[in-house]
């Protein structure tokens, strides 16, 4: 049924409803604004989400008892609420979230989506973010939509028929853009080092941000690269245009880019619009290690907040402060390792806080969350070099990691390796 406003569309939500919200750059933020309006008249609703955008108002303490957010990935909109105890963080692999819904382990009453205008057959598209929303649509009783004619019509698992939507309102609005990050000397150097580890014919997974973009910028002379990822951004566009990324050596989905969401500029959104070369698939599938491993030479490139001298990778918290989430890092690190000729990289700047803190540290900060374990980690890259930790002893790892730490921290790290871990390292 078509209605005029977001609040009217949301009127079918009831006390105690558990709601899933489509996430990332496709966050139906107009519906979330409406949700903040109607929440005071409801009790005990829960909003499950991955990483919503423009939804800071849902962290307002005044909504306590009415609506509580439960984030499978924490971002700008939820970080403060989580750290103040006003919202919850659920650590989980991205690939597992749809399973929770489909198995009924996580009950859902409603789902909020932002979709393209329907085609001639009544199919709308979830556009630039399919992730766990397809699974949510398969189980939730109530479907509430913002139909945005500016949402790209993407191919893959993205289609939702109008008959599945209970209430919708229409509003044409440009998608919020994620401009390309500024490159610093550090990220450019890291990008160069990561690019040196990439071979012709590799099938890439990489996330958003300055390091992936810097890496992609160094691949102009590579050949026959493929993409099977959970997300991609603008950095791939020039490589698709020049034919460096042609997906020709993929065993799975040959000739197509596979992803579950995309985030970037309007140019990126125009590229994925009605483009069958890009398949937006369910994250239970894209991030399934059994699928990832079917491509050979999978190269997974991810980042971290801190790495200890044994190779434990913290990526979701700064000490006890939750910063982000587990996401698909482990799905792809493990999937890459299982693939024939596969490798993985954790790339991070050597320092934080203007050079005051070494991100390579003897031990993780108390409370830091290990996302990639020391048994899974392969290459760690900083602006100072590459440490190959695979099948290396603790002593060899500590030596390799100290060599890629910022020079001013190396002596102290070597002393700590001995004092804390009993490792006699040579630097
Ligand atoms: N101590 C203190 N502060 C630290 C720190 C440390 N060890 N490490 C990082 N920081 C600070 C940085 O200085 C930066 O602060 P600023 O925003 O004030 O500049 C902030 O924390 C974020 O660090 P940054 O390196 O800019 O993070 P990022 O945006 O590149 O994201 C991850 C890195 C690890 C958080 C991100 O890749 C992630 O969430 N990964 C987990 C999920 C995943 O890998 N998914 C698959 C790919 S989508």
Coordinates of C-alpha atoms and ligand atoms in Angstrom, one line a residue:
X1 CA 0.0 0.0 0.0
X2 CA 1.4 3.4 -1.0
X3 CA 1.3 6.1 1.7
X4 CA 2.6 9.7 1.7
X5 CA 5.2 9.7 4.5
X6 CA 7.7 7.5 6.3
X7 CA 5.8 7.8 9.6
X8 CA 2.7 6.5 7.9
X9 CA 4.6 3.6 6.4
X10 CA 6.0 2.8 9.8
X11 CA 2.6 2.9 11.5
X12 CA 2.3 -0.9 11.2
X13 CA 5.2 -1.4 13.7
X14 CA 4.1 -2.5 17.1
X15 CA 5.4 -2.8 20.7
X16 CA 8.2 -5.5 21.0
X17 CA 8.8 -5.6 17.2
X18 CA 12.3 -6.8 16.2
X19 CA 13.2 -4.9 13.0
X20 CA 16.0 -5.4 10.5
X21 CA 17.3 -2.3 8.6
X22 CA 19.0 -2.5 5.2
X23 CA 22.4 -1.0 5.8
X24 CA 25.6 0.7 4.5
X25 CA 25.1 3.4 1.8
X26 CA 21.6 2.1 1.1
X27 CA 20.4 2.8 4.7
X28 CA 16.8 3.9 4.4
X29 CA 17.6 6.9 6.6
X30 CA 14.2 8.6 5.8
X31 CA 12.5 5.6 7.4
X32 CA 15.0 5.8 10.4
X33 CA 14.1 9.5 10.8
X34 CA 10.4 8.4 10.9
X35 CA 11.3 5.6 13.3
X36 CA 12.8 8.1 15.7
X37 CA 9.5 10.1 15.5
X38 CA 7.1 7.1 16.2
X39 CA 9.3 5.3 18.7
X40 CA 8.2 7.3 21.7
X41 CA 4.6 5.9 21.1
X42 CA 5.9 2.2 21.1
X43 CA 7.5 0.1 23.8
X44 CA 10.6 -2.1 23.6
X45 CA 11.3 -2.2 19.8
X46 CA 14.7 -3.5 18.7
X47 CA 16.5 -2.3 15.5
X48 CA 19.0 -4.8 14.2
X49 CA 21.5 -3.4 11.7
X50 CA 24.9 -3.8 10.2
X51 CA 26.1 -0.3 9.8
X52 CA 23.5 2.4 9.2
X53 CA 24.3 5.9 8.0
X54 CA 22.7 9.2 9.0
X55 CA 20.9 7.6 12.0
X56 CA 22.7 9.2 15.0
X57 CA 19.2 10.3 16.3
X58 CA 18.4 6.7 17.2
X59 CA 21.1 6.8 19.9
X60 CA 19.2 9.5 21.9
X61 CA 18.8 8.5 25.5
X62 CA 15.2 9.7 25.3
X63 CA 14.4 6.6 23.2
X64 CA 15.4 4.2 26.1
X65 CA 12.6 1.7 26.7
X66 CA 11.1 2.5 23.3
X67 CA 13.8 1.5 20.8
X68 CA 17.2 -0.1 21.2
X69 CA 19.7 -0.6 18.5
X70 CA 21.6 -3.9 18.1
X71 CA 24.5 -3.5 15.8
X72 CA 26.3 -6.3 14.0
X73 CA 28.9 -3.8 12.9
X74 CA 29.5 -0.5 14.7
X75 CA 30.0 2.7 12.7
X76 CA 29.9 6.5 13.1
X77 CA 26.1 6.5 13.8
X78 CA 26.3 3.9 16.6
X79 CA 29.8 4.2 18.1
X80 CA 28.9 6.8 20.8
X81 CA 25.6 5.0 21.7
X82 CA 27.4 1.7 22.1
X83 CA 30.2 3.2 24.2
X84 CA 27.6 4.8 26.5
X85 CA 25.6 1.6 26.9
X86 CA 22.6 3.0 24.9
X87 CA 23.0 0.4 22.1
X88 CA 24.4 -3.1 21.8
X89 CA 27.3 -4.6 19.7
X90 CA 27.1 -8.2 18.5
X91 CA 30.4 -9.6 17.3
X92 CA 29.7 -11.9 14.4
X93 CA 31.0 -12.9 11.0
X94 CA 29.1 -11.2 8.2
X95 CA 28.4 -14.5 6.6
X96 CA 26.6 -15.8 9.7
X97 CA 24.0 -13.0 10.0
X98 CA 21.6 -14.3 7.2
X99 CA 21.8 -17.8 8.8
X100 CA 20.5 -16.3 12.1
X101 CA 17.4 -15.1 10.3
X102 CA 16.8 -18.1 8.1
X103 CA 17.2 -20.6 11.0
X104 CA 14.9 -18.6 13.2
X105 CA 17.6 -18.2 15.8
X106 CA 17.1 -14.5 15.5
X107 CA 13.4 -13.7 15.1
X108 CA 12.4 -10.8 12.9
X109 CA 9.0 -9.0 12.7
X110 CA 9.8 -6.3 10.2
X111 CA 12.3 -5.1 7.7
X112 CA 13.0 -1.6 6.5
X113 CA 14.4 -1.1 3.0
X114 CA 15.3 1.5 0.4
X115 CA 14.7 0.3 -3.1
X116 CA 14.7 1.4 -6.7
X117 CA 11.4 2.2 -8.6
X118 CA 9.7 -1.0 -9.8
X119 CA 10.5 -2.3 -13.4
X120 CA 7.8 -3.2 -15.8
X121 CA 7.3 -6.5 -14.0
X122 CA 6.9 -4.9 -10.5
X123 CA 10.4 -5.8 -9.3
X124 CA 12.2 -3.2 -7.2
X125 CA 16.0 -3.6 -6.5
X126 CA 17.8 -3.4 -3.2
X127 CA 20.4 -1.5 -5.2
X128 CA 23.8 -1.0 -3.7
X129 CA 23.4 -3.1 -0.6
X130 CA 22.0 -6.7 -0.5
X131 CA 24.1 -8.0 2.5
X132 CA 21.7 -9.7 5.0
X133 CA 18.6 -7.9 3.8
X134 CA 17.6 -10.6 1.4
X135 CA 17.5 -13.1 4.2
X136 CA 15.5 -10.7 6.3
X137 CA 13.0 -10.2 3.5
X138 CA 12.5 -14.0 3.3
X139 CA 11.5 -14.2 7.0
X140 CA 10.1 -10.9 8.3
X141 CA 6.3 -10.5 8.3
X142 CA 6.2 -6.8 7.7
X143 CA 8.1 -5.1 4.8
X144 CA 8.3 -1.3 4.9
X145 CA 10.0 0.5 2.0
X146 CA 11.2 3.8 0.8
X147 CA 11.0 3.7 -3.0
X148 CA 13.7 6.0 -4.2
X149 CA 13.8 6.3 -8.0
X150 CA 17.5 7.3 -7.7
X151 CA 18.5 4.0 -6.2
X152 CA 20.4 2.1 -8.9
X153 CA 18.7 -1.1 -10.2
X154 CA 21.4 -3.7 -9.6
X155 CA 21.5 -7.3 -10.7
X156 CA 21.9 -10.4 -8.6
X157 CA 20.0 -11.3 -5.4
X158 CA 18.7 -7.7 -5.2
X159 CA 15.1 -8.0 -6.5
X160 CA 12.1 -7.5 -4.3
X161 CA 8.6 -7.7 -5.9
X162 CA 6.2 -4.9 -5.0
X163 CA 3.7 -7.5 -3.8
X164 CA 6.1 -8.3 -0.9
X165 CA 6.0 -4.7 0.3
X166 CA 3.3 -3.9 2.9
X167 CA 3.7 -0.1 3.1
X168 CA 5.9 2.2 1.0
X169 CA 6.4 5.9 0.3
X170 CA 8.1 7.4 -2.6
X171 CA 10.8 10.1 -2.6
X172 CA 13.5 10.8 -5.1
X173 CA 16.7 11.6 -3.3
X174 CA 20.4 11.4 -4.3
X175 CA 22.2 8.7 -2.5
X176 CA 24.7 10.0 0.2
X177 CA 28.1 9.9 -1.4
X178 CA 31.4 8.6 -0.1
X179 CA 34.1 10.6 -1.7
X180 CA 37.5 9.1 -2.4
X181 CA 39.7 9.4 0.7
X182 CA 42.7 11.7 0.6
X183 CA 45.9 9.8 0.1
X184 CA 48.7 10.5 2.6
X185 CA 52.4 9.5 1.9
X186 CA 51.9 6.6 4.4
X187 CA 48.8 5.1 2.7
X188 CA 50.4 5.5 -0.8
X189 CA 53.5 3.6 0.5
X190 CA 51.4 0.9 2.0
X191 CA 49.4 0.7 -1.2
X192 CA 52.6 0.2 -3.2
X193 CA 53.8 -2.6 -0.9
X194 CA 50.5 -4.4 -1.0
X195 CA 50.4 -4.1 -4.8
X196 CA 53.8 -5.8 -5.0
X197 CA 52.2 -8.9 -3.4
X198 CA 49.4 -9.0 -6.0
X199 CA 49.9 -11.3 -9.0
X200 CA 48.4 -11.3 -12.5
X201 CA 45.2 -13.3 -12.4
X202 CA 44.5 -12.8 -8.7
X203 CA 40.9 -12.6 -7.5
X204 CA 40.7 -9.7 -5.1
X205 CA 38.7 -8.9 -2.0
X206 CA 39.3 -5.5 -0.4
X207 CA 37.4 -3.1 1.7
X208 CA 36.8 0.6 1.6
X209 CA 39.3 3.3 2.5
X210 CA 42.5 4.9 1.7
X211 CA 44.7 1.7 1.7
X212 CA 42.5 -0.3 -0.8
X213 CA 42.3 2.7 -3.1
X214 CA 46.1 3.3 -2.9
X215 CA 46.6 -0.4 -3.7
X216 CA 44.2 -0.3 -6.7
X217 CA 46.0 2.8 -8.0
X218 CA 49.2 0.8 -8.2
X219 CA 47.7 -2.1 -10.3
X220 CA 47.6 -0.3 -13.7
X221 CA 50.1 -2.7 -15.2
X222 CA 48.6 -5.9 -13.8
X223 CA 46.5 -8.3 -16.0
X224 CA 43.4 -10.3 -15.7
X225 CA 42.4 -9.4 -12.2
X226 CA 39.1 -10.5 -10.8
X227 CA 36.9 -9.3 -8.0
X228 CA 35.0 -11.5 -5.5
X229 CA 34.4 -9.3 -2.5
X230 CA 31.9 -8.2 0.1
X231 CA 32.2 -4.6 -0.9
X232 CA 33.9 -2.4 -3.4
X233 CA 34.4 1.3 -4.1
X234 CA 35.6 3.8 -6.7
X235 CA 39.1 2.4 -6.9
X236 CA 38.0 -0.4 -9.2
X237 CA 36.5 1.8 -11.9
X238 CA 39.6 2.9 -13.8
X239 CA 40.9 -0.7 -13.7
X240 CA 37.6 -2.0 -15.2
X241 CA 37.7 0.7 -17.9
X242 CA 41.3 -0.2 -18.8
X243 CA 40.6 -3.9 -18.8
X244 CA 43.0 -4.8 -15.9
X245 CA 40.0 -6.1 -14.0
X246 CA 38.2 -8.4 -16.5
X247 CA 37.3 -11.3 -14.2
X248 CA 38.5 -13.6 -17.1
X249 CA 40.4 -16.1 -14.9
X250 CA 37.7 -16.6 -12.3
X251 CA 36.4 -20.1 -11.9
X252 CA 33.3 -18.9 -10.2
X253 CA 31.2 -16.1 -11.8
X254 CA 33.7 -15.7 -14.7
X255 CA 33.4 -12.3 -16.3
X256 CA 31.5 -10.8 -13.5
X257 CA 32.4 -8.7 -10.4
X258 CA 30.8 -10.3 -7.3
X259 CA 29.9 -8.2 -4.2
X260 CA 27.3 -7.8 -1.6
X261 CA 27.4 -4.0 -1.3
X262 CA 29.1 -1.0 -2.9
X263 CA 29.9 2.5 -1.5
X264 CA 31.3 5.5 -3.2
X265 CA 30.7 8.3 -5.7
X266 CA 27.8 8.9 -8.1
X267 CA 30.1 7.6 -10.8
X268 CA 30.2 4.2 -9.0
X269 CA 26.5 4.1 -8.6
X270 CA 26.0 4.9 -12.3
X271 CA 28.4 2.1 -13.1
X272 CA 26.5 -0.6 -11.2
X273 CA 23.1 0.7 -12.4
X274 CA 21.5 -1.9 -14.7
X275 CA 24.9 -3.5 -15.2
X276 CA 24.8 -7.3 -15.4
X277 CA 28.6 -7.4 -15.1
X278 CA 28.2 -6.8 -11.4
X279 CA 26.3 -9.3 -9.3
X280 CA 25.1 -8.1 -5.9
X281 CA 24.7 -11.4 -4.0
X282 CA 23.5 -12.5 -0.6
X283 CA 26.3 -12.1 2.0
X284 CA 25.8 -15.7 3.2
X285 CA 27.0 -16.7 -0.3
X286 CA 29.6 -14.1 -1.1
X287 CA 31.4 -14.6 2.2
X288 CA 31.1 -18.4 2.4
X289 CA 34.6 -19.9 2.5
X290 CA 33.3 -22.8 0.4
X291 CA 32.4 -20.3 -2.4
X292 CA 35.5 -18.1 -2.0
X293 CA 37.9 -21.0 -2.2
X294 CA 36.5 -22.1 -5.6
X295 CA 38.4 -19.2 -7.2
X296 CA 42.1 -19.7 -7.4
X297 CA 44.6 -17.0 -6.3
X298 CA 42.2 -15.3 -4.0
X299 CA 44.0 -12.3 -2.5
X300 CA 42.1 -10.8 0.6
X301 CA 43.3 -7.4 1.7
X302 CA 42.0 -6.1 5.0
X303 CA 43.0 -3.7 7.7
X304 CA 43.5 -3.6 11.4
X305 CA 43.8 -1.3 14.4
X306 CA 46.5 -3.2 16.2
X307 CA 48.7 -6.3 15.7
X308 CA 50.6 -8.0 18.5
X309 CA 54.1 -9.5 18.1
X310 CA 52.6 -13.0 17.7
X311 CA 50.4 -11.8 14.8
X312 CA 47.0 -11.5 16.6
X313 CA 45.0 -9.0 14.6
X314 CA 42.7 -6.6 16.4
X315 CA 40.2 -4.9 14.0
X316 CA 37.0 -4.2 15.9
X317 CA 38.0 -2.2 19.1
X318 CA 40.6 0.2 20.4
X319 CA 41.1 -1.6 23.7
X320 CA 37.7 -1.8 25.3
X321 CA 36.1 0.8 23.0
X322 CA 34.3 -0.9 20.2
X323 CA 35.2 0.9 17.0
X324 CA 33.8 -1.3 14.1
X325 CA 33.1 -5.0 13.8
X326 CA 34.3 -8.4 12.7
X327 CA 32.7 -8.0 9.3
X328 CA 34.0 -10.2 6.6
X329 CA 37.6 -10.1 7.5
X330 CA 37.9 -13.7 8.7
X331 CA 35.5 -15.0 6.1
X332 CA 38.0 -13.8 3.4
X333 CA 41.2 -14.5 5.3
X334 CA 40.2 -18.1 5.7
X335 CA 38.6 -18.3 2.2
X336 CA 41.8 -17.0 0.6
X337 CA 43.9 -19.5 2.5
X338 CA 41.7 -22.3 1.3
X339 CA 41.9 -21.2 -2.3
X340 CA 44.6 -22.6 -4.6
X341 CA 47.4 -20.1 -4.5
X342 CA 45.4 -17.8 -2.2
X343 CA 47.0 -15.3 0.2
X344 CA 45.8 -12.6 2.6
X345 CA 47.2 -9.3 3.7
X346 CA 46.5 -7.2 6.8
X347 CA 47.6 -3.7 5.9
X348 CA 47.8 -0.9 8.4
X349 CA 49.8 2.3 9.2
X350 CA 52.6 1.5 11.6
X351 CA 51.5 4.2 14.1
X352 CA 48.4 6.1 15.3
X353 CA 47.9 9.4 17.2
X354 CA 50.3 11.4 15.0
X355 CA 53.1 8.8 15.5
X356 CA 52.8 8.6 19.3
X357 CA 51.4 5.0 19.4
X358 CA 52.8 2.0 17.7
X359 CA 50.1 -0.2 16.1
X360 CA 52.5 -3.1 16.2
X361 CA 52.7 -3.8 19.9
X362 CA 54.1 -6.4 22.2
X363 CA 50.6 -7.2 23.5
X364 CA 47.2 -6.2 22.4
X365 CA 45.6 -3.5 24.6
X366 CA 43.4 -4.9 27.4
X367 CA 40.0 -5.5 25.8
X368 CA 41.2 -5.5 22.2
X369 CA 39.2 -7.9 20.0
X370 CA 41.1 -10.5 18.0
X371 CA 39.4 -10.7 14.6
X372 CA 42.1 -12.6 12.7
X373 CA 43.9 -15.1 14.9
X374 CA 47.6 -15.7 14.8
X375 CA 47.0 -19.1 13.1
X376 CA 45.1 -17.4 10.3
X377 CA 47.2 -14.3 9.6
X378 CA 49.5 -14.4 6.5
X379 CA 51.1 -11.1 5.4
X380 CA 51.1 -8.0 7.6
X381 CA 52.1 -4.8 5.7
X382 CA 52.9 -1.3 7.0
X383 CA 54.6 1.6 5.2
X384 CA 57.9 0.1 6.4
X385 CA 57.6 -3.2 4.8
X386 CA 56.0 -6.7 4.5
X387 CA 56.1 -9.4 7.3
X388 CA 55.2 -12.9 6.1
X389 CA 54.0 -14.6 9.2
X390 CA 52.7 -17.8 7.7
X391 CA 54.2 -20.9 9.3
X392 CA 56.6 -18.7 11.2
X393 CA 57.5 -19.3 14.9
X394 CA 56.8 -16.7 17.5
X395 CA 60.4 -15.6 17.4
X396 CA 60.4 -15.2 13.6
X397 CA 57.1 -13.4 13.8
X398 CA 58.2 -11.0 16.4
X399 CA 61.4 -10.2 14.4
X400 CA 59.4 -9.7 11.1
X401 CA 56.9 -7.5 12.8
X402 CA 59.5 -5.4 14.6
X403 CA 61.1 -4.7 11.2
X404 CA 57.9 -3.2 9.9
X405 CA 57.2 -1.2 13.1
X406 CA 58.1 2.5 13.0
X407 CA 61.8 2.8 13.7
X408 CA 61.4 4.8 17.0
X409 CA 59.6 1.8 18.6
X410 CA 61.7 -1.1 17.4
X411 CA 64.2 -1.2 20.3
X412 CA 61.4 -1.1 22.9
X413 CA 59.5 -3.8 21.0
X414 CA 62.5 -6.0 21.0
X415 CA 62.9 -5.6 24.8
X416 CA 59.2 -6.3 25.3
X417 CA 59.4 -9.4 23.1
X418 CA 62.0 -10.7 25.5
X419 CA 60.3 -9.5 28.8
X420 CA 56.7 -10.3 27.9
X421 CA 57.1 -13.4 25.6
X422 CA 60.5 -14.7 26.4
X423 CA 61.5 -14.3 22.8
X424 CA 65.2 -13.6 21.9
X425 CA 64.8 -11.5 18.8
X426 CA 67.5 -10.0 16.6
X427 CA 66.9 -6.5 15.2
Ligands
LIG1 N1 45.4 3.0 19.2 C1 44.8 4.2 19.3 N2 44.1 4.7 18.2 C2 44.1 4.0 17.1 C3 44.7 2.8 17.0 C4 45.4 2.3 18.1 N3 46.1 1.1 18.1 N4 44.6 2.3 15.7 C5 43.9 3.2 15.1 N5 43.6 4.2 15.9 C6 42.8 5.4 15.5 C7 43.3 6.0 14.3 O1 44.3 7.0 14.5 C8 42.1 6.6 13.7 O2 41.8 7.8 14.4 P1 41.3 9.2 13.7 O3 39.9 8.8 13.1 O4 41.2 10.1 14.8 O5 42.3 9.4 12.6 C9 41.0 5.6 14.0 O6 41.5 4.9 15.2 C10 40.7 4.6 12.9 O7 41.9 4.1 12.4 P2 42.1 3.9 10.9 O8 43.4 3.3 10.6 O9 41.8 5.2 10.2 O10 40.9 2.9 10.6 P3 40.2 2.6 9.2 O11 39.1 3.5 8.9 O12 41.2 2.4 8.1 O13 39.6 1.2 9.5 C11 39.5 -1.0 10.6 C12 40.4 0.1 10.0 C13 40.3 -2.1 11.1 C14 38.7 -0.4 11.8 C15 38.5 -1.5 9.5 O14 39.2 -2.0 8.4 C16 37.5 -2.5 10.0 O15 36.5 -2.2 10.6 N6 37.9 -3.8 9.8 C17 37.1 -4.9 10.4 C18 36.1 -5.5 9.4 C19 36.7 -5.9 8.1 O16 37.9 -6.0 7.9 N7 35.9 -6.1 7.1 C20 36.3 -6.5 5.8 C21 36.5 -5.4 4.8 S1 35.0 -4.4 4.5

